[in-house]
CSV table of C-alpha atoms in Angstrom, one decimal:
chain,number,residue,atom,x,y,z
A,1,MET,CA,91.9,85.0,90.5
A,2,GLU,CA,88.8,86.7,89.1
A,3,VAL,CA,87.5,90.2,89.1
A,4,ARG,CA,84.0,91.1,87.8
A,5,VAL,CA,82.4,94.5,87.5
A,6,GLN,CA,78.8,94.2,86.5
A,7,VAL,CA,75.3,95.7,86.7
A,8,GLU,CA,73.5,92.4,87.2
A,9,PRO,CA,72.8,90.9,90.7
A,10,PHE,CA,74.9,87.9,91.6
A,11,ASP,CA,74.0,84.8,93.6
A,12,PHE,CA,76.2,84.9,96.7
A,13,GLY,CA,75.6,81.2,97.6
A,14,VAL,CA,76.5,80.0,94.1
A,15,GLU,CA,79.6,82.2,93.8
A,16,ALA,CA,80.8,81.2,97.3
A,17,ALA,CA,80.3,77.5,96.7
A,18,ALA,CA,81.9,77.6,93.2
A,19,PHE,CA,84.9,79.5,94.7
A,20,ALA,CA,85.4,77.0,97.6
A,21,GLU,CA,85.2,74.0,95.4
A,22,GLY,CA,88.3,72.2,94.1
A,23,HIS,CA,90.8,73.9,96.3
A,24,THR,CA,92.4,70.8,97.8
A,25,LYS,CA,95.4,72.7,99.2
A,26,MET,CA,93.4,75.6,100.6
A,27,GLY,CA,92.1,74.9,104.1
A,28,ALA,CA,90.3,78.2,104.5
A,29,VAL,CA,87.9,80.3,102.5
A,30,VAL,CA,86.6,83.7,103.7
A,31,THR,CA,83.9,85.6,102.1
A,32,PHE,CA,82.6,89.2,102.6
A,33,THR,CA,79.4,90.6,101.2
A,34,GLY,CA,78.4,94.3,101.1
A,35,ILE,CA,74.7,95.1,101.2
A,36,VAL,CA,72.8,98.3,100.5
A,37,ARG,CA,72.0,99.7,103.9
A,38,ASP,CA,68.9,101.7,104.6
A,39,VAL,CA,69.5,105.2,106.0
A,40,ALA,CA,67.7,107.2,108.7
A,41,ASP,CA,65.3,109.1,106.5
A,42,GLY,CA,64.5,106.1,104.3
A,43,LEU,CA,66.6,105.1,101.3
A,44,ASP,CA,64.7,104.6,98.0
A,45,ARG,CA,67.7,103.5,96.0
A,46,MET,CA,71.5,103.8,95.6
A,47,GLU,CA,73.2,104.5,92.3
A,48,ILE,CA,76.8,103.5,91.9
A,49,GLU,CA,78.9,105.1,89.2
A,50,HIS,CA,82.4,103.8,88.3
A,51,TYR,CA,85.3,104.5,85.9
A,52,PRO,CA,85.2,101.7,83.3
A,53,GLY,CA,88.8,100.5,82.6
A,54,MET,CA,90.3,102.0,85.7
A,55,THR,CA,88.0,100.1,88.0
A,56,GLU,CA,89.0,96.7,86.5
A,57,LYS,CA,92.7,97.6,86.6
A,58,ALA,CA,92.5,98.8,90.2
A,59,LEU,CA,90.6,95.8,91.4
A,60,GLU,CA,93.0,93.4,89.6
A,61,ALA,CA,96.1,95.3,91.1
A,62,GLN,CA,94.6,95.0,94.6
A,63,ALA,CA,93.8,91.3,94.1
A,64,HIS,CA,97.4,90.7,93.0
A,65,ALA,CA,98.7,92.6,95.9
A,66,ALA,CA,96.6,90.5,98.3
A,67,VAL,CA,97.7,87.3,96.7
A,68,GLY,CA,101.3,88.2,97.1
A,69,ARG,CA,101.1,89.6,100.6
A,70,PHE,CA,98.9,86.9,102.3
A,71,LYS,CA,100.0,83.8,100.2
A,72,LEU,CA,96.4,83.5,98.9
A,73,GLY,CA,95.7,80.6,96.6
A,74,ASP,CA,92.7,82.4,95.0
A,75,VAL,CA,90.7,85.6,95.1
A,76,LEU,CA,87.3,86.5,93.7
A,77,VAL,CA,86.0,90.1,93.6
A,78,ILE,CA,82.5,91.0,92.3
A,79,HIS,CA,81.4,94.6,92.4
A,80,ARG,CA,78.2,95.9,90.9
A,81,HIS,CA,77.4,99.3,89.5
A,82,GLY,CA,74.1,101.0,88.5
A,83,THR,CA,70.9,101.1,90.6
A,84,MET,CA,70.3,99.0,93.7
A,85,ARG,CA,67.6,98.9,96.4
A,86,PRO,CA,68.1,98.5,100.2
A,87,GLY,CA,68.9,94.9,101.0
A,88,GLU,CA,70.5,94.2,97.6
A,89,MET,CA,74.1,92.9,97.5
A,90,ILE,CA,76.5,95.4,96.1
A,91,MET,CA,79.7,93.4,96.1
A,92,MET,CA,81.6,90.4,97.5
A,93,VAL,CA,85.1,89.3,98.0
A,94,ALA,CA,86.3,85.7,98.6
A,95,THR,CA,89.8,84.6,99.5
A,96,ALA,CA,91.3,81.2,99.8
A,97,ALA,CA,94.5,80.3,101.7
A,98,PRO,CA,96.0,77.3,103.4
A,99,HIS,CA,95.2,78.8,106.8
A,100,ARG,CA,92.4,81.0,108.1
A,101,THR,CA,94.5,84.0,109.3
A,102,ASP,CA,95.8,84.7,105.8
A,103,ALA,CA,92.3,84.2,104.3
A,104,PHE,CA,90.8,86.7,106.9
A,105,GLN,CA,93.6,89.2,106.5
A,106,GLY,CA,93.6,89.0,102.8
A,107,ALA,CA,89.8,89.7,102.7
A,108,GLU,CA,90.2,92.7,105.1
A,109,PHE,CA,93.1,94.1,103.1
A,110,LEU,CA,91.1,93.8,99.9
A,111,MET,CA,88.1,95.5,101.5
A,112,ASP,CA,90.1,98.4,102.9
A,113,TYR,CA,91.7,99.1,99.5
A,114,LEU,CA,88.5,98.6,97.6
A,115,LYS,CA,86.7,101.1,99.8
A,116,SER,CA,88.9,104.1,99.0
A,117,ARG,CA,91.1,103.1,96.1
A,118,ALA,CA,88.7,101.5,93.6
A,119,PRO,CA,86.9,104.2,91.5
A,120,PHE,CA,83.3,103.8,92.6
A,121,TRP,CA,81.0,106.5,93.8
A,122,LYS,CA,77.7,106.0,95.6
A,123,LYS,CA,74.7,108.3,95.4
A,124,GLU,CA,71.8,107.8,97.8
A,125,TYR,CA,68.2,108.7,96.9
A,126,THR,CA,65.7,109.5,99.6
A,127,ALA,CA,62.4,111.3,99.7
A,128,ASP,CA,64.4,114.4,100.5
A,129,GLY,CA,66.5,114.2,97.3
A,130,ALA,CA,69.8,112.8,96.2
A,131,GLU,CA,73.2,113.0,97.8
A,132,TRP,CA,76.6,111.7,97.0
A,133,VAL,CA,78.0,109.5,99.8
A,134,ALA,CA,81.1,111.2,101.4
A,135,ALA,CA,84.2,109.2,101.9
A,136,LYS,CA,84.9,108.6,105.5
A,137,ASP,CA,88.2,109.5,107.3
A,138,GLU,CA,88.1,106.1,109.0
A,139,ASP,CA,88.2,104.3,105.6
A,140,GLU,CA,91.2,106.3,104.6
A,141,ASP,CA,92.8,105.7,108.0
A,142,ALA,CA,92.2,101.9,107.7
A,143,LEU,CA,94.8,101.8,104.9
A,144,SER,CA,97.6,102.8,107.3
A,145,ARG,CA,97.5,99.5,109.1
A,146,TRP,CA,98.7,97.7,105.9
B,1,MET,CA,93.9,114.9,75.7
B,2,GLU,CA,90.7,113.3,77.0
B,3,VAL,CA,89.5,114.7,80.3
B,4,LEU,CA,86.9,112.7,82.3
B,5,TYR,CA,84.7,113.8,85.2
B,6,PHE,CA,82.9,111.5,87.6
B,7,ALA,CA,80.2,111.8,90.4
B,8,TRP,CA,79.6,115.4,91.6
B,9,VAL,CA,82.5,116.7,89.5
B,10,ARG,CA,80.7,115.5,86.4
B,11,GLU,CA,77.4,117.0,87.6
B,12,ARG,CA,78.9,120.4,88.3
B,13,ILE,CA,80.7,120.6,85.0
B,14,GLY,CA,77.8,119.2,83.2
B,15,LEU,CA,79.5,116.6,81.1
B,16,PRO,CA,81.2,113.2,81.5
B,17,ARG,CA,84.2,113.8,79.2
B,18,GLU,CA,85.7,116.1,76.7
B,19,THR,CA,88.7,116.5,74.5
B,20,VAL,CA,90.9,119.4,75.7
B,21,GLU,CA,93.7,121.0,73.7
B,22,THR,CA,96.3,122.2,76.3
B,23,GLN,CA,99.9,122.9,76.8
B,24,ALA,CA,99.6,122.6,80.6
B,25,ALA,CA,102.7,121.1,82.1
B,26,THR,CA,101.1,119.7,85.3
B,27,VAL,CA,97.6,118.7,86.5
B,28,ALA,CA,97.5,121.8,88.6
B,29,ASP,CA,98.2,123.9,85.5
B,30,LEU,CA,95.4,122.1,83.6
B,31,VAL,CA,93.0,122.8,86.5
B,32,GLU,CA,93.9,126.5,86.4
B,33,GLU,CA,93.2,126.6,82.6
B,34,LEU,CA,89.8,124.9,83.1
B,35,LYS,CA,88.8,127.2,86.0
B,36,ALA,CA,89.5,130.2,83.8
B,37,ARG,CA,87.1,128.9,81.1
B,38,GLU,CA,83.7,129.1,82.8
B,39,GLU,CA,82.1,129.4,86.2
B,40,ARG,CA,81.0,125.7,86.2
B,41,TYR,CA,84.6,124.6,86.1
B,42,ASN,CA,85.5,127.0,88.9
B,43,ALA,CA,82.6,125.5,91.0
B,44,ALA,CA,83.9,122.0,90.4
B,45,PHE,CA,87.6,122.8,91.2
B,46,THR,CA,87.1,125.2,94.2
B,47,ASP,CA,88.6,122.8,96.7
B,48,LEU,CA,91.3,120.5,95.3
B,49,SER,CA,91.7,118.7,98.7
B,50,ALA,CA,88.2,117.3,98.0
B,51,LEU,CA,89.3,115.9,94.6
B,52,ARG,CA,91.4,113.1,93.3
B,53,VAL,CA,93.0,112.8,89.9
B,54,ALA,CA,94.0,109.8,87.8
B,55,LEU,CA,96.4,109.9,84.8
B,56,ASP,CA,95.9,107.2,82.3
B,57,GLN,CA,93.8,105.3,84.9
B,58,GLU,CA,96.4,105.5,87.7
B,59,LEU,CA,95.9,107.7,90.8
B,60,ALA,CA,98.3,110.6,90.7
B,61,ASP,CA,99.0,114.0,92.4
B,62,PHE,CA,98.0,117.5,91.3
B,63,ASP,CA,101.7,118.3,90.8
B,64,ALA,CA,102.2,115.4,88.4
B,65,ARG,CA,103.4,116.2,84.9
B,66,LEU,CA,101.1,115.7,81.9
B,67,GLU,CA,103.7,114.9,79.3
B,68,GLY,CA,102.7,111.8,77.3
B,69,VAL,CA,99.4,111.5,79.2
B,70,ARG,CA,96.4,110.7,77.1
B,71,GLU,CA,93.6,110.5,79.7
B,72,VAL,CA,93.1,112.7,82.8
B,73,ALA,CA,90.2,112.0,85.2
B,74,PHE,CA,88.9,114.1,88.1
B,75,PHE,CA,86.6,112.8,90.8
B,76,PRO,CA,85.8,113.0,94.5
B,77,PRO,CA,87.3,110.5,97.0
B,78,MET,CA,86.1,107.0,96.1
B,79,THR,CA,83.4,105.2,98.0
B,80,GLY,CA,83.5,101.6,96.9
B,81,GLY,CA,82.7,98.5,98.8
């Protein structure tokens, strides 16, 4: 299990390949990658602020919970902070499990928790100015299914 | 105790953290003390339903007690992922 919070970009292919390697008892690996999405009026950049210390604790707790609940053999979470442009990768999760259902569900569970329970805040910069991204009700509602 | 502010809470108050001497029993009491200080605090804490609080880096409620707590953080709902 590994959790990384970093400013630097990461190489999704390298990370996914390294994660998948050597798991002889894991028949399934699922990965998810979040990418900075352009907005209607043109996004110049996104800045992500976080709460050093709490962020790592929250992500590790969520990864542990996912491992216990879905019988995962391994979990990787990478989440960036700082300044990112449209098209850049913000974060990724990878889950490994003996069977695919657990790997898929573990990744979804992690993403749902990470969206609204890990202390990150996004601010979008467009030609019109800067605005904090508001949390969505649907993200909060998504937690109720777990 | 150390009080930390993030995102627009930090921007409205104008600083990321400060040391606060307080006898407040609960988070809500601390918020009232801060609001009474200056308008910028009042502006940040107008609508508590739009805010979240963490005590020693764990999410908590506004009625949680502050006894033994070293670090309080106020921030808007999180937008990770």
